[in-house]
Short mmCIF file of C-alpha atoms and ligand atoms in Angstrom, two decimals:
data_model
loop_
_atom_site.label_atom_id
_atom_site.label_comp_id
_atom_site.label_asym_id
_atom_site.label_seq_id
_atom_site.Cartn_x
_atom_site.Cartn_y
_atom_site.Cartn_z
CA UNK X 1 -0.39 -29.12 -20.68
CA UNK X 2 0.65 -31.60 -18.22
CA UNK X 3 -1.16 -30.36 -14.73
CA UNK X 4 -0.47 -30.58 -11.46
CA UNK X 5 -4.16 -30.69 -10.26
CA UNK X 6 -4.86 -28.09 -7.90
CA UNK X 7 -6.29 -28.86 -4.63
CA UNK X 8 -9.78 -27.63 -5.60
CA UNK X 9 -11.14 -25.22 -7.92
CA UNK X 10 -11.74 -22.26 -6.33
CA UNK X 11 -14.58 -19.57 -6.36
CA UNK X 12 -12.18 -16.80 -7.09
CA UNK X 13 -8.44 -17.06 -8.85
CA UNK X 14 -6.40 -14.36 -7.85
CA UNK X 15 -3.42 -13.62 -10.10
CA UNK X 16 -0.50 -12.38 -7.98
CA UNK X 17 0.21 -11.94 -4.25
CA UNK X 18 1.95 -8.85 -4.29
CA UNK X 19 -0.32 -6.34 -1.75
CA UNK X 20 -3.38 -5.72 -4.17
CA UNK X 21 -4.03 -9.43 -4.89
CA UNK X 22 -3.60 -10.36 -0.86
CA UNK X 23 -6.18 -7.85 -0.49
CA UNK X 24 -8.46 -8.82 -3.07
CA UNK X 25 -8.08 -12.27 -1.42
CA UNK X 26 -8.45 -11.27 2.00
CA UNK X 27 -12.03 -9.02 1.26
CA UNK X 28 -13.06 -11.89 -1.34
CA UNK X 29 -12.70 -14.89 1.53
CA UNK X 30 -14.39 -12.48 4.13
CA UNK X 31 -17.53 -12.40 1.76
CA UNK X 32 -17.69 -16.08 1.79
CA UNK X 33 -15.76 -17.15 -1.05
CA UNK X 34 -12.85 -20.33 -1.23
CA UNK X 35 -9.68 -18.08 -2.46
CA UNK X 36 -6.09 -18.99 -4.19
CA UNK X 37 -4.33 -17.13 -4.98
CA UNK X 38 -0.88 -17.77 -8.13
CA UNK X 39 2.40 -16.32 -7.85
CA UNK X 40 5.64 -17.36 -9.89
CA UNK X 41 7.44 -15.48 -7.15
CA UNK X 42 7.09 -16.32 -3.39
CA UNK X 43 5.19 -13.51 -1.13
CA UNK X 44 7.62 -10.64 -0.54
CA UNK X 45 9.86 -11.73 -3.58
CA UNK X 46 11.91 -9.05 -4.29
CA UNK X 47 10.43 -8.93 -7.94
CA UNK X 48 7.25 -7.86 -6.32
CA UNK X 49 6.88 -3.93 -6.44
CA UNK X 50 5.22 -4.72 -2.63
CA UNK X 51 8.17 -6.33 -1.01
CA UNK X 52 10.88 -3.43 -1.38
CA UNK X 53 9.26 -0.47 -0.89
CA UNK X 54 9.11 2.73 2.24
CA UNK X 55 5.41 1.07 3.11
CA UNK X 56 4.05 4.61 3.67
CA UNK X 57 0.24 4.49 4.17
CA UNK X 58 -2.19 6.59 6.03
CA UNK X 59 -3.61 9.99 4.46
CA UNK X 60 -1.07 11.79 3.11
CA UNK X 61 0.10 11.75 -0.38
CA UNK X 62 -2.77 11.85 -1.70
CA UNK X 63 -2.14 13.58 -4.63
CA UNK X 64 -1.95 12.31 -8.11
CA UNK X 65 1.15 12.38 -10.67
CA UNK X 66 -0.43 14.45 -12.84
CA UNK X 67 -0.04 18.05 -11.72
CA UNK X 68 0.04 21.83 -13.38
CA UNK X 69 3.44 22.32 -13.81
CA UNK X 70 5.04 18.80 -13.80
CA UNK X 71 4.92 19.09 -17.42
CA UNK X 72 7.88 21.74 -17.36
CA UNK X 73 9.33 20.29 -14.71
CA UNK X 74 9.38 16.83 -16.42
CA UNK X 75 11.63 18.70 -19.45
CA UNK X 76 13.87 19.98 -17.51
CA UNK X 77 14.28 16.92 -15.52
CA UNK X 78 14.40 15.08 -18.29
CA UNK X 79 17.55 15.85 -19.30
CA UNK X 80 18.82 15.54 -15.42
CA UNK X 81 20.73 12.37 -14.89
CA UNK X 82 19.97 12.42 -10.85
CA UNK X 83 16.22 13.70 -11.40
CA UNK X 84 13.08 12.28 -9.36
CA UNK X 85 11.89 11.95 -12.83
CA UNK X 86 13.02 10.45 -16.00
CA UNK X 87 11.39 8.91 -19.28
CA UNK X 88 13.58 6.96 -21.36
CA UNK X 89 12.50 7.48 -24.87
CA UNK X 90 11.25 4.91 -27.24
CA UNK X 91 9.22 3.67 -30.04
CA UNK X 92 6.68 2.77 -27.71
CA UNK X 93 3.12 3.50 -28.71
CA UNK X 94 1.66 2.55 -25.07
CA UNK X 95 4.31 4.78 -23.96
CA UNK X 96 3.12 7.77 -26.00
CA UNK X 97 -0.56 6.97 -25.77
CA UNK X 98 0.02 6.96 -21.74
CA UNK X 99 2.16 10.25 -21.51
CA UNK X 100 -0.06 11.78 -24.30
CA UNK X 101 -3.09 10.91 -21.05
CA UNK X 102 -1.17 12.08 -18.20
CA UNK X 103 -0.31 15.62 -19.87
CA UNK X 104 -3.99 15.52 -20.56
CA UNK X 105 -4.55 15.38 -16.70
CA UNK X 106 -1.69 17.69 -15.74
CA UNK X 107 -4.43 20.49 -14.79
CA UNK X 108 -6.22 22.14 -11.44
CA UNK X 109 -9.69 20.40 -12.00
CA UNK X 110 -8.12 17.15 -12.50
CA UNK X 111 -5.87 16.96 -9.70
CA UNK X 112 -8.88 18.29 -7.80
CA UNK X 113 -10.61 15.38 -8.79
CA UNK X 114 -7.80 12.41 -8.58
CA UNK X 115 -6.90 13.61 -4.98
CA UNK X 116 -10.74 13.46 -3.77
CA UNK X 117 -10.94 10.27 -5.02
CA UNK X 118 -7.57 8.81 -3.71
CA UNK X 119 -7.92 10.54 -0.28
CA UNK X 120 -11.37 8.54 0.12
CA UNK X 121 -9.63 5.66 -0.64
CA UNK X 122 -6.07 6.06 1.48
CA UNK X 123 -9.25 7.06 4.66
CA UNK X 124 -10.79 3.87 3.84
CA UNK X 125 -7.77 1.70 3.78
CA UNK X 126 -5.77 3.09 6.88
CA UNK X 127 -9.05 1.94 9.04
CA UNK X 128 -9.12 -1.41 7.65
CA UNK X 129 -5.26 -1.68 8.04
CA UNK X 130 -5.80 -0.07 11.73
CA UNK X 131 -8.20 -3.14 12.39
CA UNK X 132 -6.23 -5.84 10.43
CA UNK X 133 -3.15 -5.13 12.18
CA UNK X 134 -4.48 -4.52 15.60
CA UNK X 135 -3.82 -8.04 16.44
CA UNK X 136 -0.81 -10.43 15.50
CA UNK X 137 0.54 -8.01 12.46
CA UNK X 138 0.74 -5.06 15.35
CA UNK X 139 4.56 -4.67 15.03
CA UNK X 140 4.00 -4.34 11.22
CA UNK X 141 2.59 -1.10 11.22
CA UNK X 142 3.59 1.96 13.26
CA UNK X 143 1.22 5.28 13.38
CA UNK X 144 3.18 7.71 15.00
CA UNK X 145 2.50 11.03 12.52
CA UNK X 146 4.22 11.95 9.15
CA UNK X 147 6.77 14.96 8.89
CA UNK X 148 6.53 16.70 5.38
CA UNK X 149 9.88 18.35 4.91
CA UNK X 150 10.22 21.41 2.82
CA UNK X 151 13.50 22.52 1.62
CA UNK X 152 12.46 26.28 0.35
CA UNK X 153 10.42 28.78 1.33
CA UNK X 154 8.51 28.48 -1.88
CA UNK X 155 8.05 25.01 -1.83
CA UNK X 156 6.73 25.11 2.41
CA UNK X 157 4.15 28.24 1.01
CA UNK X 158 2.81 25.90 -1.55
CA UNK X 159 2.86 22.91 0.73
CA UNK X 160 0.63 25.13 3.50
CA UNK X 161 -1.77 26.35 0.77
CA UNK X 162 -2.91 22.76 0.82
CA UNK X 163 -3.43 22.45 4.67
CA UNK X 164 -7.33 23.77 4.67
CA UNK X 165 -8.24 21.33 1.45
CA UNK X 166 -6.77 18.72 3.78
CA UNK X 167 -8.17 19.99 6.56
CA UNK X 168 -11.62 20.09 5.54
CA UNK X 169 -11.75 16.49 4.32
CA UNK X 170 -10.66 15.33 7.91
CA UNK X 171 -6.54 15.06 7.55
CA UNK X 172 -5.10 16.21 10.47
CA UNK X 173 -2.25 18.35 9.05
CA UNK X 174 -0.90 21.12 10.04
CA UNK X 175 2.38 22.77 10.30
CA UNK X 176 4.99 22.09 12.72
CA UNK X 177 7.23 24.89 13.76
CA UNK X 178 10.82 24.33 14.26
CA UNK X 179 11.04 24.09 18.19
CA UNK X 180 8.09 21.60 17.87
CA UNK X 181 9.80 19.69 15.48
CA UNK X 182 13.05 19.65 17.20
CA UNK X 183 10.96 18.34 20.31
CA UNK X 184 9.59 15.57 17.82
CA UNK X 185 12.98 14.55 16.51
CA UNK X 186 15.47 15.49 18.71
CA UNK X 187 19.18 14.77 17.69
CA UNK X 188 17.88 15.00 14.08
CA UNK X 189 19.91 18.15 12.12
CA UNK X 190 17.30 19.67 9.31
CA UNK X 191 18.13 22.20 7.33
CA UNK X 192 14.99 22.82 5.36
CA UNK X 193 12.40 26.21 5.42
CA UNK X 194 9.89 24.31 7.29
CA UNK X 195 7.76 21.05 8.39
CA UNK X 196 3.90 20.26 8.05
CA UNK X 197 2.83 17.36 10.40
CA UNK X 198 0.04 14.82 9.56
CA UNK X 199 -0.42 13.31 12.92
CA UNK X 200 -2.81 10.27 10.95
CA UNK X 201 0.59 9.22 9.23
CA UNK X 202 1.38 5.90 8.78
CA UNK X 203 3.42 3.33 7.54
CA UNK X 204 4.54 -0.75 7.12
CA UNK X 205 7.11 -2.56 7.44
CA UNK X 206 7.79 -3.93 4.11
CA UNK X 207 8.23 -7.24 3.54
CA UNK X 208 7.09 -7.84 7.42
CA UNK X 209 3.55 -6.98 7.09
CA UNK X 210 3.11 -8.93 3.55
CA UNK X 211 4.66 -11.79 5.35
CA UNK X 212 2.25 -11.83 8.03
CA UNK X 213 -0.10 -11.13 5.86
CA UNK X 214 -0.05 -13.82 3.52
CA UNK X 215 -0.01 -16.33 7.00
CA UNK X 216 -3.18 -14.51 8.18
CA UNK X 217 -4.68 -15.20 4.90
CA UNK X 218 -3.92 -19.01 5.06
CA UNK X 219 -5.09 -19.35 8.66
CA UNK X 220 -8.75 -18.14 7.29
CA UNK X 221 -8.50 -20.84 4.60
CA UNK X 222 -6.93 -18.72 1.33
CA UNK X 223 -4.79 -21.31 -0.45
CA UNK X 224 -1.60 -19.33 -2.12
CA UNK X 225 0.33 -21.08 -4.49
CA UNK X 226 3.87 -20.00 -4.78
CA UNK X 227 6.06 -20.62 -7.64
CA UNK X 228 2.52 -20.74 -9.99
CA UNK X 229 3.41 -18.93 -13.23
CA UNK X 230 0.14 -17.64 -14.97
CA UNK X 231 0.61 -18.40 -18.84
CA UNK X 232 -2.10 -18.64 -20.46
CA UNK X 233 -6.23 -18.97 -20.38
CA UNK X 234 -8.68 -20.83 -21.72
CA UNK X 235 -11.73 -19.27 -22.90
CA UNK X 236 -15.07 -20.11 -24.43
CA UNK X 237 -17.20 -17.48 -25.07
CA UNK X 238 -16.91 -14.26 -23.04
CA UNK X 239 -16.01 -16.59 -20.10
CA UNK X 240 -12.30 -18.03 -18.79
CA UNK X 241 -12.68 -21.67 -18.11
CA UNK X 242 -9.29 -22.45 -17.12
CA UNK X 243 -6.24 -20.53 -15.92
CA UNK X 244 -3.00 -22.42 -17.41
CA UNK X 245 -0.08 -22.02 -14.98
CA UNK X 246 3.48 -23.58 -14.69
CA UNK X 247 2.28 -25.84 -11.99
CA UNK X 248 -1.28 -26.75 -13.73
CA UNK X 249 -4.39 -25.76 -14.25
CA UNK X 250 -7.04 -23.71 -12.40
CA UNK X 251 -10.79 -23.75 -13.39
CA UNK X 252 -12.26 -20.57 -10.89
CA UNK X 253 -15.30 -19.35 -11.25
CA UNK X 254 -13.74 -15.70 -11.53
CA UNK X 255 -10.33 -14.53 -12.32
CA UNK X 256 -9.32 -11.07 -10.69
CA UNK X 257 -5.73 -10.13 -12.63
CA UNK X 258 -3.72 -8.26 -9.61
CA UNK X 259 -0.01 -8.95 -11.08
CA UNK X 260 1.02 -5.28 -10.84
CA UNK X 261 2.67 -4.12 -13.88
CA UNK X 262 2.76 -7.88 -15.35
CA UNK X 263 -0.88 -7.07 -15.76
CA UNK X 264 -0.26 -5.74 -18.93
CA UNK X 265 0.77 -8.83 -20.18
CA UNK X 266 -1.22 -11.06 -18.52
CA UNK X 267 -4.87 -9.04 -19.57
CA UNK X 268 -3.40 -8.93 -23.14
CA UNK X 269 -3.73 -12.65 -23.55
CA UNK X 270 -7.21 -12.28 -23.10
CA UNK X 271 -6.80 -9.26 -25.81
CA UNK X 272 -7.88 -6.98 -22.96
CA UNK X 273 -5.37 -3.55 -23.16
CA UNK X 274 -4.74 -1.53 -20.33
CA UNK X 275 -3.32 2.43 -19.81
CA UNK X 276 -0.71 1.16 -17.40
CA UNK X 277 3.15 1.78 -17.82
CA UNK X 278 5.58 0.49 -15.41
CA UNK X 279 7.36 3.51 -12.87
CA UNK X 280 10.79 2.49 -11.62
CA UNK X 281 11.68 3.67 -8.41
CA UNK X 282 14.56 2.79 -6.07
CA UNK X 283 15.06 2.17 -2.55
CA UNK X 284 18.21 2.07 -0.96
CA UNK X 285 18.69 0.79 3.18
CA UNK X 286 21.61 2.58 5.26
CA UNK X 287 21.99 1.51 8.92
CA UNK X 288 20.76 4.26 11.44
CA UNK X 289 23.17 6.10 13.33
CA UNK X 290 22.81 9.29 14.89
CA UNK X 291 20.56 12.09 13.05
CA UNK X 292 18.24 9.08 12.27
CA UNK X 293 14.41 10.07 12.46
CA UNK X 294 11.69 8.07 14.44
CA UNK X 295 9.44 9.13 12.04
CA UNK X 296 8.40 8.55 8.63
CA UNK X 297 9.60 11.63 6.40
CA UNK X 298 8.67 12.87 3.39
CA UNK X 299 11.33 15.41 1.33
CA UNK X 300 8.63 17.31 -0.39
CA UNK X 301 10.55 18.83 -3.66
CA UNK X 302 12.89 16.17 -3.71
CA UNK X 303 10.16 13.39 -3.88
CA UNK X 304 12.08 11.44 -1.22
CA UNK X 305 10.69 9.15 1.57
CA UNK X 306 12.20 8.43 4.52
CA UNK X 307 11.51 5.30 6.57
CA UNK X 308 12.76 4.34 10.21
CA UNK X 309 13.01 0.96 10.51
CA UNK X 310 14.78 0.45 13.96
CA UNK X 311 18.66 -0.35 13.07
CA UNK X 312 17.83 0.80 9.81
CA UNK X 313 16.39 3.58 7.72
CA UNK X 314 14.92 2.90 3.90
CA UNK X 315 14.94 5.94 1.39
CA UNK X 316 13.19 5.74 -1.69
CA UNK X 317 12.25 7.86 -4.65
CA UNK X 318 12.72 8.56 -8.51
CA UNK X 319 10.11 7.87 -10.82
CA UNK X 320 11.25 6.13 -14.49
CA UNK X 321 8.86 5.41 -17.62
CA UNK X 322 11.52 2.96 -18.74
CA UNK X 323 9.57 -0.34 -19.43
CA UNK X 324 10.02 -3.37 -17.66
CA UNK X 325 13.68 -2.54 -17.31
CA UNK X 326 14.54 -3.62 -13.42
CA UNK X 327 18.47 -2.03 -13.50
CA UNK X 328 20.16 0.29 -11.12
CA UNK X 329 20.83 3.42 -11.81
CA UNK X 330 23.99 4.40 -9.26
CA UNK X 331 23.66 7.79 -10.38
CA UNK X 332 19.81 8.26 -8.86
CA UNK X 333 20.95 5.96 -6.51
CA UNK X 334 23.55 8.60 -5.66
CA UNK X 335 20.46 11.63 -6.44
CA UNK X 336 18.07 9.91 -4.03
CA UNK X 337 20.53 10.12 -1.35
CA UNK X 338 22.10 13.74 -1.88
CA UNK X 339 18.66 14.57 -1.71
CA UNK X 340 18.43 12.96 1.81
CA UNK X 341 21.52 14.61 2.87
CA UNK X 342 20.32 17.96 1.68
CA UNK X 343 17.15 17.66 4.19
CA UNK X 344 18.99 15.80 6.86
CA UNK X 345 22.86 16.81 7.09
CA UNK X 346 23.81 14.80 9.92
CA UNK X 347 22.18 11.20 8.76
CA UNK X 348 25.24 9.36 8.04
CA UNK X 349 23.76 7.79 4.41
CA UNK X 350 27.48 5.75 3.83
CA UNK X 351 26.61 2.58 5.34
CA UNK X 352 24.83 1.07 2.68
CA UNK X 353 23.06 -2.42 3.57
CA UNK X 354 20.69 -2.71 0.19
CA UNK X 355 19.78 -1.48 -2.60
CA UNK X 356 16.57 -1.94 -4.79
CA UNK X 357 14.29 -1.50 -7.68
CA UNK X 358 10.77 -1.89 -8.08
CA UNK X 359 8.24 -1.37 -11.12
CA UNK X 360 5.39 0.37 -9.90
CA UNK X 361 1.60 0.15 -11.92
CA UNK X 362 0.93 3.54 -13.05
CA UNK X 363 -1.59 4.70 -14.70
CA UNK X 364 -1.93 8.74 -16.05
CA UNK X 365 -4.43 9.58 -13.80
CA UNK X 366 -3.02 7.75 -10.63
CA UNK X 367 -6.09 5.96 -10.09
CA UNK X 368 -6.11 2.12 -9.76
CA UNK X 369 -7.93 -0.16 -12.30
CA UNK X 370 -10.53 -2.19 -10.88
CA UNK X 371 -12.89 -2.96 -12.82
CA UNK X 372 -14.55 -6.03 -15.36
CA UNK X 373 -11.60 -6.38 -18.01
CA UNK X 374 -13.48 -6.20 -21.24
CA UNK X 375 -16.52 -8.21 -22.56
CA UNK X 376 -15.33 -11.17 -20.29
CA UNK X 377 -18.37 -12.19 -17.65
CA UNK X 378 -16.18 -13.56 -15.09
CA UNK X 379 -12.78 -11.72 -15.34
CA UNK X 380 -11.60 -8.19 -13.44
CA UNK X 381 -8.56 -6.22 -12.98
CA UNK X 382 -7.16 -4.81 -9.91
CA UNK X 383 -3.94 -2.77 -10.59
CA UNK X 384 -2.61 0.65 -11.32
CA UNK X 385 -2.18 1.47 -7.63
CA UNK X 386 0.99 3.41 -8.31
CA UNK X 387 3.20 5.37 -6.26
CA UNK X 388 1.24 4.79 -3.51
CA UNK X 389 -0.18 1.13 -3.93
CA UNK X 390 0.43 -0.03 -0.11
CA UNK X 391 -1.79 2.80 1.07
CA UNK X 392 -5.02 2.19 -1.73
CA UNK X 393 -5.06 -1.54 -2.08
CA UNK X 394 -7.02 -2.47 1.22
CA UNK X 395 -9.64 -0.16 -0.19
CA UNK X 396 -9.44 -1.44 -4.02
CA UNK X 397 -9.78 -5.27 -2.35
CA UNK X 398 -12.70 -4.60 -0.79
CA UNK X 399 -13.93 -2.71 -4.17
CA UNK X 400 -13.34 -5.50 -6.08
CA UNK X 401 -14.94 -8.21 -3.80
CA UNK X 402 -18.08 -5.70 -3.69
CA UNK X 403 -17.65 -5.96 -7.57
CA UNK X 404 -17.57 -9.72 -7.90
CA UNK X 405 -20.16 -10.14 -5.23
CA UNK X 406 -22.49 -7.85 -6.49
CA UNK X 407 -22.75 -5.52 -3.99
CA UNK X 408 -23.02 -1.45 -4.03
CA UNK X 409 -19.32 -0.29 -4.09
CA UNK X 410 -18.66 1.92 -1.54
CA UNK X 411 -17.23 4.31 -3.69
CA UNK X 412 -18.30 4.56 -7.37
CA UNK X 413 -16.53 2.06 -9.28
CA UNK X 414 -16.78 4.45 -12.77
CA UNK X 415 -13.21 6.11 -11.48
CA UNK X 416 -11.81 3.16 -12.05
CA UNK X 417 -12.90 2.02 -15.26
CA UNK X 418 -10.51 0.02 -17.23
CA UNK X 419 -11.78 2.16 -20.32
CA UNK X 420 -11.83 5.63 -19.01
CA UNK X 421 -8.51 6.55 -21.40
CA UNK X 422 -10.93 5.51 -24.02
CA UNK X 423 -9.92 2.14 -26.37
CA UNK X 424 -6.36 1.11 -25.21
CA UNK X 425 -4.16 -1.14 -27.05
C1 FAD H 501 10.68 2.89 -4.68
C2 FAD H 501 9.22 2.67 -4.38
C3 FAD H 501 8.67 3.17 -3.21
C4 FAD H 501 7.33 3.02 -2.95
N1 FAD H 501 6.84 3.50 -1.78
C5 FAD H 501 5.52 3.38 -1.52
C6 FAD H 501 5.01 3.88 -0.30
O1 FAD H 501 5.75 4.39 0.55
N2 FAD H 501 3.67 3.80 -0.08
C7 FAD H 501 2.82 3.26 -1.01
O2 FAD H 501 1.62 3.25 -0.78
N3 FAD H 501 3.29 2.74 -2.16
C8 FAD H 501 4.62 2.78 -2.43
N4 FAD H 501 5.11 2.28 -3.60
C9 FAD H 501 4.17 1.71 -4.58
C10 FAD H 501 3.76 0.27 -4.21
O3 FAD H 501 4.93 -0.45 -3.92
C11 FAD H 501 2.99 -0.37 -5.37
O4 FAD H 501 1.91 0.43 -5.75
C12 FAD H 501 2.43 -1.72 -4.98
O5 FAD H 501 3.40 -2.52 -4.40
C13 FAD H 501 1.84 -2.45 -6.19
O6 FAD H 501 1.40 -3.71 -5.74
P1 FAD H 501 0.85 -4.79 -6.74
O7 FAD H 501 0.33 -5.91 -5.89
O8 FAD H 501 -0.05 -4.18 -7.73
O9 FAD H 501 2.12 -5.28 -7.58
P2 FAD H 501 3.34 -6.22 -7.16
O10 FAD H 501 3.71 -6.03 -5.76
O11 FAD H 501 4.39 -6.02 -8.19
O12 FAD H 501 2.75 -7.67 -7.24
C14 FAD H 501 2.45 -8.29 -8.49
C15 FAD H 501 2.65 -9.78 -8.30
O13 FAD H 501 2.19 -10.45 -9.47
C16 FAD H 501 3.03 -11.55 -9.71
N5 FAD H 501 2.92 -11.92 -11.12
C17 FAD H 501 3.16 -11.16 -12.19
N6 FAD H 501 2.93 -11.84 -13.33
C18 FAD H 501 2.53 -13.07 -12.96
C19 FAD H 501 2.16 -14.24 -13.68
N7 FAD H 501 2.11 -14.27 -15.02
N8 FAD H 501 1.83 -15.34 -12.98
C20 FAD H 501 1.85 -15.35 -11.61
N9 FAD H 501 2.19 -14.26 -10.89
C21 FAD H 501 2.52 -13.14 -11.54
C22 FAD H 501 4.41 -11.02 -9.36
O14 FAD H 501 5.30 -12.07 -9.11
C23 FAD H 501 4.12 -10.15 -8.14
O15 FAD H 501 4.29 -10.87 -6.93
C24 FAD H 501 6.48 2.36 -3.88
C25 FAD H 501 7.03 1.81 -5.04
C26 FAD H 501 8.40 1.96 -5.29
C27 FAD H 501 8.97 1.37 -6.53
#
């Protein structure tokens, strides 16, 4: 291939600069290592699942996918045209495989498990995002508490059985009566059973952080090369020498794959499979009028978030196992914000501004995938940070520079394990 040399080789390739590889990159250069990162995209391409999204981080939603019950649920949704939920059926073995996983999961001791894990990691990552955006990125990330909304009684019971769980592991949640909340959000009409509060919520302004991001990164001497399609690798061995891209060649000593749901792709080349199937989800941005929160919501049963973003507020939800497909759906488009005007009666949701999709990296377990991809001495994989990627990939970066540097993780890196779902395709 004709090549475009590259500046310099680098100690570390990292393969996409959607939120997970700038982190990767940002904890790698902190340990001492020269950085670039490749993306056919620009930073906060709309392709990216990072540059669309509500940017919720901070400690709640911590739990995984995988639930008791969402089994049932998922039938009956199923066949529910404006659902949170849909799979689109098809001859797809890494489809079946991956549902066949997450029904495996859908019980008490596992979701147990997953949300221990992913709490420690959302902890982790809100104090490195406190500290990386006390400076310049400041206006990127506001931290003024989280209102969970819940429409029934039944759903605000179940929501307060999980306050002491929370509690106990240091979340500061607790529920929010109705004067309290009309004192938080005054001018805002809910008509919902009741509110919790998690006073450590948090969230960023997508694509305004990764923006700033990506220019903090550069200042501390991370090259990222735009427009840099990976497509192929050379290997000898159990090692990558060279990483073929559109705009030349890269010869790293390490390769960390980050490219979201295109990891898929990208690890298979190497003949490395991962559990990972791609999770539409929409967002849609309305201007703000009156009945606008200040506050990040979340609409518990109807899987809806709900992000202030000064003249404008960004809803997103729905969750659909239909492959790499990035189309809009006006009828969830039309669920997602029913849903909102269900919670919130008086937000004026007419004034549409944008619309958009985004293919989140699930895996059945909702825990990321950081680990060594196969046999390979000098390649890992950082993805699978699904529906709540912005808020566990400051924590997987630093996991994955402790990884490459050979340092004790802070967590226990066997969590993660690319082959924890056994031999994947
Ligand atoms: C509707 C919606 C709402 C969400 N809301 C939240 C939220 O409130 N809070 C939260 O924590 N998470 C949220 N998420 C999830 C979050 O957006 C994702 O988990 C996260 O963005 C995944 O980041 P990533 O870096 O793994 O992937 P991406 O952002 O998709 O980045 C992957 C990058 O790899 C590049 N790439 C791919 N293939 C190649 C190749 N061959 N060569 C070069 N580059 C390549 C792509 O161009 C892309 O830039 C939401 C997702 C959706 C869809």
């Amino acid at each position: 291939m004709t090549a475009t040399p590259a500046r310099h080789d680098p100690d570390v390739l990292v393969i996409g600069a959607g939120v997970v590889g700038l982190f990767c990159a940002w904890f790698l250069r902190a340990a001492g290592h020269t950085v670039t990162v490749v993306d056919r995209g620009e930073v906060g391409d709309p392709a990216a699942c990072s540059a669309g999204n509500t940017g919720f981080v901070g400690t709640q939603g911590a739990a995984p996918l995988a639930e008791p019950g969402v089994p049932a649920k998922g039938l009956r949704w199923l066949f529910d045209p404006e659902s949170p939920f849909h799979v689109r059926p098809r001859p797809d073995l890494g489809l079946l495989a991956w549902l066949w996983h997450f029904r495996r999961y859908c019980t008490e001791r596992h979701a147990r498990a997953g949300f221990e894990v992913l709490l420690a990691l959302k902890q982790r990552s809100l104090a490195i995002l406190r500290e990386i955006c006390a400076g310049d990125l400041a206006d990127t990330l506001t931290a003024r508490g989280m209102v969970l909304a819940c429409k029934t009684e039944q759903g605000y019971a179940q929501a307060r059985r999980g306050i002491p769980a929370a509690v106990e592991r240091g979340v500061p949640l607790r529920e929010l009566d109705h004067a309290e909340l009309a004192r938080l959000e005054p001018g805002v009409e809910f008509a919902i059973a009741g509110a919790l509060l998690n006073e450590e919520g948090a969230a960023l302004r997508i694509p305004a952080f990764l923006v700033g991001f990506a220019r903090a990164l550069r200042e501390r001497g991370v090259e990222i090369i735009t427009g840099a399609e990976v497509r192929g690798f050379e290997v000898t061995g159990r090692r990558v020498r060279a990483v073929r891209t559109s705009r030349g060649d890269l010869r790293p000593a390490e390769v960390v794959i980050a490219a979201g749901v295109w990891s898929l792709a990208c690890a298979r080349t190497l003949g490395v499979g991962l559990m990972l199937q791609p999770a539409k989800g929409y967002t849609v941005t309305v201007a703000a009028g009156p009945g606008t929160p200040t506050r990040p919501l979340l609409l518990s049963e109807g899987k809806v978030a709900v992000m202030p973003l000064g003249d404008r507020v960004r809803v997103g939800g729905t969750l659909e196992l239909s492959g790499l497909d990035t189309s809009v759906s006006p009828r969830r488009v039309d669920g997602i914000l029913r849903t909102v005007r269900s919670y919130l009666p008086g937000l004026d949701t007419d004034r549409r501004l944008h619309v958009w999709s985004g293919l989140r990296p699930c895996t059945p377990d909702s825990l990321p995938l950081i680990g060594r991809a196969g046999t390979y001495r000098n390649v890992s994989v950082a993805t699978g940070h699904g529906h709540i990627g912005m808020g566990l990939a400051p924590a997987g970066g630093q996991l994955i520079a402790q990884l490459i540097g050979g340092v004790p993780p802070d967590l226990p890196l066997e969590a993660f394990a690319l082959d924890r779902f056994g031999r994947t395709r």
